[in-house]
Short mmCIF file of C-alpha atoms in Angstrom, two decimals:
data_model
loop_
_atom_site.label_atom_id
_atom_site.label_comp_id
_atom_site.label_asym_id
_atom_site.label_seq_id
_atom_site.Cartn_x
_atom_site.Cartn_y
_atom_site.Cartn_z
CA UNK A 1 82.95 110.09 90.67
CA UNK A 2 79.36 110.58 89.55
CA UNK A 3 77.55 112.87 92.00
CA UNK A 4 74.43 110.72 92.00
CA UNK A 5 76.47 107.83 93.37
CA UNK A 6 78.67 109.88 95.68
CA UNK A 7 78.13 108.41 99.16
CA UNK A 8 77.40 110.95 101.84
CA UNK A 9 80.02 111.59 104.49
CA UNK A 10 78.97 111.24 108.14
CA UNK A 11 76.91 114.31 109.07
CA UNK A 12 78.91 114.82 112.28
CA UNK A 13 82.15 115.38 110.37
CA UNK A 14 83.94 112.19 111.41
CA UNK A 15 86.42 110.67 108.97
CA UNK A 16 85.05 107.43 107.45
CA UNK A 17 87.52 104.55 107.58
CA UNK A 18 87.30 101.52 105.29
CA UNK A 19 89.39 98.43 106.05
CA UNK A 20 90.46 96.35 103.04
CA UNK A 21 92.10 93.00 103.75
CA UNK A 22 92.96 89.71 102.10
CA UNK A 23 95.73 87.24 101.35
CA UNK A 24 95.10 87.75 97.63
CA UNK A 25 97.58 90.62 97.42
CA UNK A 26 96.97 91.55 93.79
CA UNK A 27 93.22 91.63 94.36
CA UNK A 28 93.61 93.73 97.52
CA UNK A 29 95.85 96.26 95.80
CA UNK A 30 93.47 96.45 92.83
CA UNK A 31 90.54 97.20 95.15
CA UNK A 32 92.48 99.95 96.90
CA UNK A 33 93.58 101.50 93.60
CA UNK A 34 89.99 101.54 92.39
CA UNK A 35 88.79 103.27 95.56
CA UNK A 36 91.54 105.89 95.35
CA UNK A 37 90.63 106.57 91.72
CA UNK A 38 86.89 106.69 92.40
CA UNK A 39 86.59 108.64 95.65
CA UNK A 40 88.04 112.19 95.50
CA UNK A 41 90.01 113.02 98.63
CA UNK A 42 90.60 109.37 99.56
CA UNK A 43 93.88 108.29 101.13
CA UNK A 44 95.25 104.76 101.65
CA UNK A 45 97.33 103.81 104.68
CA UNK A 46 99.39 100.60 104.54
CA UNK A 47 101.83 99.01 106.98
CA UNK A 48 104.28 96.56 105.40
CA UNK A 49 105.01 93.95 108.03
CA UNK A 50 107.59 92.19 105.84
CA UNK A 51 110.17 94.76 106.99
CA UNK A 52 109.89 93.62 110.63
CA UNK A 53 113.23 91.82 110.38
CA UNK A 54 114.80 95.29 110.15
CA UNK A 55 113.28 96.19 113.53
CA UNK A 56 110.37 98.28 112.29
CA UNK A 57 107.27 98.33 110.12
CA UNK A 58 107.18 100.46 106.98
CA UNK A 59 104.20 102.82 106.80
CA UNK A 60 103.09 104.22 103.44
CA UNK A 61 100.42 106.87 102.86
CA UNK A 62 99.26 107.37 99.30
CA UNK A 63 96.47 108.84 97.23
CA UNK A 64 95.43 108.50 93.60
CA UNK A 65 98.46 110.51 92.49
CA UNK A 66 101.00 108.33 94.28
CA UNK A 67 102.92 108.08 97.56
CA UNK A 68 102.46 111.09 99.86
CA UNK A 69 104.46 110.00 102.86
CA UNK A 70 106.45 107.12 104.30
CA UNK A 71 107.67 106.39 107.79
CA UNK A 72 108.63 103.59 110.14
CA UNK A 73 106.91 102.33 113.25
CA UNK A 74 109.16 100.50 115.73
CA UNK A 75 108.30 96.95 116.73
CA UNK A 76 106.36 96.47 119.95
CA UNK A 77 107.44 93.43 121.99
CA UNK A 78 109.07 92.04 118.83
CA UNK A 79 105.62 91.89 117.23
CA UNK A 80 105.01 93.54 113.86
CA UNK A 81 101.25 93.30 114.25
CA UNK A 82 101.48 95.05 117.62
CA UNK A 83 103.41 97.86 115.96
CA UNK A 84 100.60 98.18 113.45
CA UNK A 85 98.03 98.49 116.23
CA UNK A 86 100.06 101.17 118.01
CA UNK A 87 100.72 103.24 114.88
CA UNK A 88 97.40 102.92 113.06
CA UNK A 89 95.06 105.13 115.08
CA UNK A 90 97.48 108.10 115.47
CA UNK A 91 97.94 108.10 111.69
CA UNK A 92 94.19 107.98 111.11
CA UNK A 93 93.66 110.85 113.55
CA UNK A 94 96.30 112.85 111.71
CA UNK A 95 94.38 112.32 108.48
CA UNK A 96 91.16 113.32 110.22
CA UNK A 97 92.75 116.53 111.48
CA UNK A 98 94.03 117.66 108.10
CA UNK A 99 90.46 118.35 107.01
CA UNK A 100 91.26 117.26 103.45
CA UNK A 101 90.76 113.51 103.62
CA UNK A 102 87.30 112.28 102.67
CA UNK A 103 87.84 108.55 103.06
CA UNK A 104 90.70 106.76 104.83
CA UNK A 105 91.42 103.32 103.40
CA UNK A 106 93.34 100.98 105.70
CA UNK A 107 94.97 98.38 103.46
CA UNK A 108 95.99 95.57 105.77
CA UNK A 109 99.10 93.52 105.10
CA UNK A 110 98.59 90.05 103.63
CA UNK A 111 98.08 87.89 106.74
CA UNK A 112 96.61 90.52 109.08
CA UNK A 113 93.08 89.54 110.03
CA UNK A 114 90.45 92.27 109.92
CA UNK A 115 88.69 91.54 113.23
CA UNK A 116 91.43 92.83 115.53
CA UNK A 117 92.13 95.92 113.43
CA UNK A 118 88.43 96.75 113.04
CA UNK A 119 88.00 96.61 116.80
CA UNK A 120 91.05 98.85 117.34
CA UNK A 121 89.59 101.49 115.01
CA UNK A 122 86.04 101.14 116.35
CA UNK A 123 87.31 101.77 119.87
CA UNK A 124 88.08 105.29 118.65
CA UNK A 125 84.69 105.88 117.02
CA UNK A 126 84.33 109.30 118.54
CA UNK A 127 84.19 112.82 117.23
CA UNK A 128 86.96 112.23 114.66
CA UNK A 129 86.79 108.67 113.28
CA UNK A 130 84.06 106.32 112.09
CA UNK A 131 84.74 102.73 111.09
CA UNK A 132 82.57 102.62 107.99
CA UNK A 133 83.24 99.21 106.47
CA UNK A 134 85.36 96.09 106.20
CA UNK A 135 85.97 94.50 102.81
CA UNK A 136 87.89 91.38 101.84
CA UNK A 137 89.40 91.45 98.36
CA UNK A 138 89.03 88.16 96.52
CA UNK A 139 90.23 86.56 93.32
CA UNK A 140 87.57 83.80 93.13
CA UNK A 141 89.92 81.44 91.30
CA UNK A 142 92.29 81.49 94.30
CA UNK A 143 89.69 80.72 96.97
CA UNK A 144 90.07 76.94 96.88
CA UNK A 145 93.89 76.93 96.55
CA UNK A 146 94.14 79.16 99.62
CA UNK A 147 91.70 77.02 101.60
CA UNK A 148 93.72 73.95 100.73
CA UNK A 149 97.06 75.48 101.71
CA UNK A 150 98.06 74.05 105.07
CA UNK A 151 101.48 75.75 105.10
CA UNK A 152 102.37 77.72 108.20
CA UNK A 153 102.47 81.46 107.59
CA UNK A 154 106.02 81.46 108.93
CA UNK A 155 107.10 79.03 106.21
CA UNK A 156 105.83 81.31 103.44
CA UNK A 157 107.15 84.55 104.94
CA UNK A 158 103.78 85.87 106.10
CA UNK A 159 103.96 85.45 109.89
CA UNK A 160 103.07 88.60 111.82
CA UNK A 161 105.17 87.62 114.83
CA UNK A 162 107.74 85.02 115.86
CA UNK A 163 105.01 83.21 117.79
CA UNK A 164 102.54 83.23 114.88
CA UNK A 165 101.35 79.63 114.42
CA UNK A 166 98.54 80.26 111.95
CA UNK A 167 98.34 78.61 108.54
CA UNK A 168 97.52 80.11 105.16
CA UNK A 169 94.21 78.22 105.06
CA UNK A 170 92.80 79.18 108.45
CA UNK A 171 93.91 82.80 108.06
CA UNK A 172 92.22 83.08 104.67
CA UNK A 173 89.04 81.47 105.98
CA UNK A 174 88.72 84.01 108.78
CA UNK A 175 89.48 86.94 106.47
CA UNK A 176 86.82 85.73 104.06
CA UNK A 177 84.11 85.02 106.63
CA UNK A 178 84.48 88.15 108.76
CA UNK A 179 83.85 90.83 106.16
CA UNK A 180 80.26 91.53 105.08
CA UNK A 181 81.53 92.68 101.66
CA UNK A 182 83.66 90.69 99.22
CA UNK A 183 85.39 92.83 96.59
CA UNK A 184 85.85 90.56 93.57
CA UNK A 185 88.72 91.00 91.14
CA UNK A 186 88.96 89.24 87.78
CA UNK A 187 91.86 86.88 87.20
CA UNK A 188 94.46 87.09 84.46
CA UNK A 189 91.97 85.63 81.95
CA UNK A 190 89.45 88.37 82.74
CA UNK A 191 86.99 85.99 84.40
CA UNK A 192 85.76 85.84 87.98
CA UNK A 193 86.65 82.18 88.31
CA UNK A 194 84.59 79.31 86.98
CA UNK A 195 81.18 78.11 88.18
CA UNK A 196 82.77 75.97 90.89
CA UNK A 197 84.82 78.91 92.21
CA UNK A 198 81.76 81.14 92.39
CA UNK A 199 79.63 78.45 94.05
CA UNK A 200 82.34 77.80 96.65
CA UNK A 201 82.59 81.49 97.49
CA UNK A 202 78.81 81.83 97.79
CA UNK A 203 78.53 78.80 100.08
CA UNK A 204 81.43 79.77 102.32
CA UNK A 205 79.90 83.19 103.00
CA UNK A 206 76.29 83.18 101.80
CA UNK A 207 75.33 86.47 103.49
CA UNK A 208 78.17 88.55 102.04
CA UNK A 209 77.55 91.21 99.41
CA UNK A 210 79.72 90.51 96.39
CA UNK A 211 80.86 93.58 94.48
CA UNK A 212 83.10 93.63 91.45
CA UNK A 213 86.02 96.01 91.85
CA UNK A 214 85.50 97.11 88.25
CA UNK A 215 82.26 98.79 89.40
CA UNK A 216 83.91 101.72 91.14
CA UNK A 217 80.66 103.38 92.18
CA UNK A 218 79.31 100.29 93.93
CA UNK A 219 82.70 99.67 95.55
CA UNK A 220 82.79 103.23 96.89
CA UNK A 221 79.30 102.91 98.34
CA UNK A 222 80.38 99.71 100.07
CA UNK A 223 83.51 101.41 101.43
CA UNK A 224 81.40 104.16 102.96
CA UNK A 225 79.25 101.45 104.53
CA UNK A 226 76.10 102.68 102.81
CA UNK A 227 75.91 105.28 105.56
CA UNK A 228 75.28 102.77 108.36
CA UNK A 229 78.82 102.18 109.63
CA UNK A 230 80.36 98.87 110.69
CA UNK A 231 79.16 97.09 113.85
CA UNK A 232 82.10 95.19 115.35
CA UNK A 233 79.94 93.52 118.00
CA UNK A 234 77.57 92.11 115.40
CA UNK A 235 80.53 90.99 113.28
CA UNK A 236 82.08 89.18 116.25
CA UNK A 237 78.76 87.51 117.02
CA UNK A 238 78.53 86.23 113.45
CA UNK A 239 81.78 84.31 114.03
CA UNK A 240 81.16 83.20 117.62
CA UNK A 241 80.49 79.44 117.53
CA UNK A 242 77.61 79.74 119.99
CA UNK A 243 75.57 82.00 117.74
CA UNK A 244 77.29 82.03 114.35
CA UNK A 245 75.03 82.22 111.34
CA UNK A 246 76.48 79.08 109.79
CA UNK A 247 75.84 78.23 106.12
CA UNK A 248 72.85 76.06 105.28
CA UNK A 249 72.82 72.94 103.12
CA UNK A 250 73.59 73.61 99.47
CA UNK A 251 74.59 71.77 96.30
CA UNK A 252 75.58 73.78 93.24
CA UNK A 253 78.14 73.39 90.43
CA UNK A 254 79.78 70.46 92.17
CA UNK A 255 80.20 72.30 95.49
CA UNK A 256 78.32 70.92 98.47
CA UNK A 257 77.63 72.25 101.95
CA UNK A 258 76.53 69.61 104.44
CA UNK A 259 75.07 70.45 107.86
CA UNK A 260 75.38 67.84 110.60
CA UNK A 261 73.00 68.58 113.47
CA UNK A 262 72.42 66.07 116.27
CA UNK A 263 71.09 66.17 119.84
CA UNK A 264 73.28 63.52 121.43
CA UNK A 265 76.85 63.89 122.77
CA UNK A 266 79.91 62.49 121.04
CA UNK A 267 82.12 59.78 122.50
CA UNK A 268 85.47 61.57 123.02
CA UNK A 269 87.64 58.64 121.97
CA UNK A 270 85.77 57.77 118.79
CA UNK A 271 85.55 61.39 117.67
CA UNK A 272 89.26 61.90 118.29
CA UNK A 273 90.11 58.87 116.19
CA UNK A 274 87.98 60.26 113.35
CA UNK A 275 89.53 63.75 113.34
CA UNK A 276 92.07 63.18 110.59
CA UNK A 277 89.49 61.80 108.17
CA UNK A 278 87.01 64.55 109.03
CA UNK A 279 89.56 67.34 108.59
CA UNK A 280 90.55 66.05 105.16
CA UNK A 281 86.96 65.47 104.04
CA UNK A 282 86.21 69.10 103.24
CA UNK A 283 87.98 72.29 102.23
CA UNK A 284 86.30 74.06 105.13
CA UNK A 285 84.39 72.94 108.21
CA UNK A 286 83.32 74.79 111.32
CA UNK A 287 80.73 74.91 114.07
CA UNK A 288 80.21 73.78 117.65
CA UNK A 289 80.14 70.34 119.26
CA UNK A 290 79.42 68.54 122.51
CA UNK A 291 81.62 65.89 124.12
CA UNK A 292 80.06 63.47 126.58
CA UNK A 293 82.93 63.81 129.08
CA UNK A 294 82.66 67.63 129.03
CA UNK A 295 78.92 68.14 129.45
CA UNK A 296 79.09 71.83 130.32
CA UNK A 297 81.71 72.99 127.78
CA UNK A 298 80.86 74.43 124.38
CA UNK A 299 83.63 73.41 122.00
CA UNK A 300 84.36 75.20 118.73
CA UNK A 301 85.43 73.35 115.58
CA UNK A 302 87.45 75.29 112.99
CA UNK A 303 89.15 73.41 110.16
CA UNK A 304 90.75 74.42 106.86
CA UNK A 305 93.67 73.12 104.83
CA UNK A 306 93.53 69.76 106.57
CA UNK A 307 94.26 71.29 110.00
CA UNK A 308 91.81 71.53 112.89
CA UNK A 309 91.63 74.01 115.75
CA UNK A 310 89.49 73.02 118.74
CA UNK A 311 88.80 75.63 121.40
CA UNK A 312 86.68 75.90 124.51
CA UNK A 313 84.22 78.78 124.39
CA UNK A 314 83.03 78.50 127.96
CA UNK A 315 79.82 76.93 129.20
CA UNK A 316 76.72 76.07 127.25
CA UNK A 317 73.93 78.42 128.23
CA UNK A 318 72.06 75.49 129.79
CA UNK A 319 74.99 75.02 132.19
CA UNK A 320 74.60 78.54 133.60
CA UNK A 321 72.22 79.54 136.38
CA UNK A 322 69.28 81.52 135.03
CA UNK A 323 70.49 84.59 136.94
CA UNK A 324 73.57 84.65 134.69
CA UNK A 325 71.56 84.68 131.48
CA UNK A 326 71.06 88.43 131.66
CA UNK A 327 74.79 88.90 131.10
CA UNK A 328 74.67 86.87 127.88
CA UNK A 329 74.36 88.94 124.68
CA UNK A 330 70.84 88.96 123.21
CA UNK A 331 72.11 87.53 119.92
CA UNK A 332 73.27 84.40 121.73
CA UNK A 333 70.01 84.01 123.62
CA UNK A 334 68.16 84.28 120.32
CA UNK A 335 70.39 81.64 118.72
CA UNK A 336 69.92 79.32 121.67
CA UNK A 337 66.15 79.52 121.33
CA UNK A 338 66.42 77.93 117.89
CA UNK A 339 68.35 74.90 119.20
CA UNK A 340 66.78 74.46 122.62
CA UNK A 341 66.14 70.87 123.69
CA UNK A 342 63.82 70.12 126.65
CA UNK A 343 66.44 67.87 128.28
CA UNK A 344 69.84 69.10 127.04
CA UNK A 345 69.12 72.80 126.52
CA UNK A 346 71.42 74.28 123.88
CA UNK A 347 73.89 71.37 123.97
CA UNK A 348 74.07 69.93 120.49
CA UNK A 349 76.24 69.03 117.52
CA UNK A 350 76.21 71.64 114.74
CA UNK A 351 79.01 71.24 112.23
CA UNK A 352 79.05 72.51 108.64
CA UNK A 353 81.27 71.04 105.90
CA UNK A 354 81.80 72.81 102.55
CA UNK A 355 83.82 71.47 99.63
CA UNK A 356 83.79 70.60 95.96
CA UNK A 357 82.93 66.92 95.57
CA UNK A 358 82.04 66.48 99.23
CA UNK A 359 81.06 62.91 100.17
CA UNK A 360 78.12 63.83 102.38
CA UNK A 361 77.09 60.23 103.04
CA UNK A 362 80.59 59.33 104.14
CA UNK A 363 80.89 62.37 106.41
CA UNK A 364 77.47 61.66 107.92
CA UNK A 365 78.28 57.99 108.60
CA UNK A 366 81.60 58.85 110.19
CA UNK A 367 80.17 61.57 112.40
CA UNK A 368 77.16 59.47 113.45
CA UNK A 369 79.54 56.67 114.45
CA UNK A 370 81.11 59.09 116.92
CA UNK A 371 77.87 59.68 118.82
CA UNK A 372 77.12 57.74 122.00
CA UNK A 373 75.41 54.45 121.27
CA UNK A 374 71.95 53.80 122.70
CA UNK A 375 73.46 51.86 125.62
CA UNK A 376 76.09 54.53 126.29
CA UNK A 377 73.48 57.24 126.14
CA UNK A 378 71.16 55.36 128.50
CA UNK A 379 73.96 55.09 131.09
CA UNK A 380 73.47 58.79 131.79
CA UNK A 381 75.63 61.88 132.39
CA UNK A 382 77.53 60.51 135.37
CA UNK A 383 78.78 57.59 133.29
CA UNK A 384 79.59 59.89 130.37
CA UNK A 385 81.91 61.99 132.51
CA UNK A 386 83.90 58.87 133.41
CA UNK A 387 84.78 58.22 129.76
CA UNK A 388 88.50 58.50 129.06
CA UNK A 389 89.35 62.04 127.94
CA UNK A 390 90.82 62.34 124.45
CA UNK A 391 90.90 66.06 123.68
CA UNK A 392 93.14 67.30 126.49
CA UNK A 393 96.12 67.84 124.18
CA UNK A 394 94.07 69.81 121.67
CA UNK A 395 92.62 71.98 124.41
CA UNK A 396 96.06 72.44 126.04
CA UNK A 397 94.88 71.23 129.43
#
């Protein structure tokens, strides 16, 4: 590796750790190989969760020359992902203690999401480890097919536990949107997808740095985190529906991002009836919304592959007594200030839809039809709360 581009190791001697994830297995492995070849003294650690049926997870440690060590970690509570959590940090500490490893690369198994693993590693950011970066490896031409794949992970052999109910689409969306760096790998034809693929990727995660794996120096700098390290709290805040930095409106190469922002609650029954059409309208949609019958509850919307997940994220800030605001993270208070309404506070509708060929007018008309009518709105909050609930089954109440 060229000395001028050789990223500096932490001055306190901690071992930098780079997490590389992604459902695009070939792209992920290519990114790891490039890092091993570019950074002298780098070591990759991988846990193969596909061996869980045998009662354990296969651990492999390798460097640029090949496999250095293998071992097995027993399942924890019949959960392969739990075994990964239990085994990961001791292995990283062992690498830190050998004094020979310059960069530890944690190559996550296909469906493992980076957030949980990043937080496990960051919890041990002490005198021996430093979580330096999180990268998602991407083949741009596979972005849309993965977002459109509503298959359960269990049905395609990628479930991390017997209770894993995630789909290919929602798992890929979270992998893509969590990492601040996307490591791009060319497809079989040598291209980085077509114009539509690249526009979709840019609109799904507009703030991400895109680095081509072929540029080993730039990839290595990203893996070392440019010397700043990885902030798991900031990363979590970027995905929290109350303060997420959601994409803005865009229209490029046939890919459209539409932002629906309103300051009136939705009628629970009409919105529920529209869910199927809304979920199928876009490859990806997410954000926060406000139901008239749940005036104090911030609800998160997360849809990909034609499937929707609705979750309660606690109260809107306006529903809390002012004394409780001090316990709210500053990033959320800052986000609230941008949406504050003199009557409703931070209660609002903020949903973002991204897809090739998106019918923005149709999505807008359908969503607007779900808002309270003028007469319903004028009836006031007490009448709103008496509306028949429609989301109880989605919220598992």
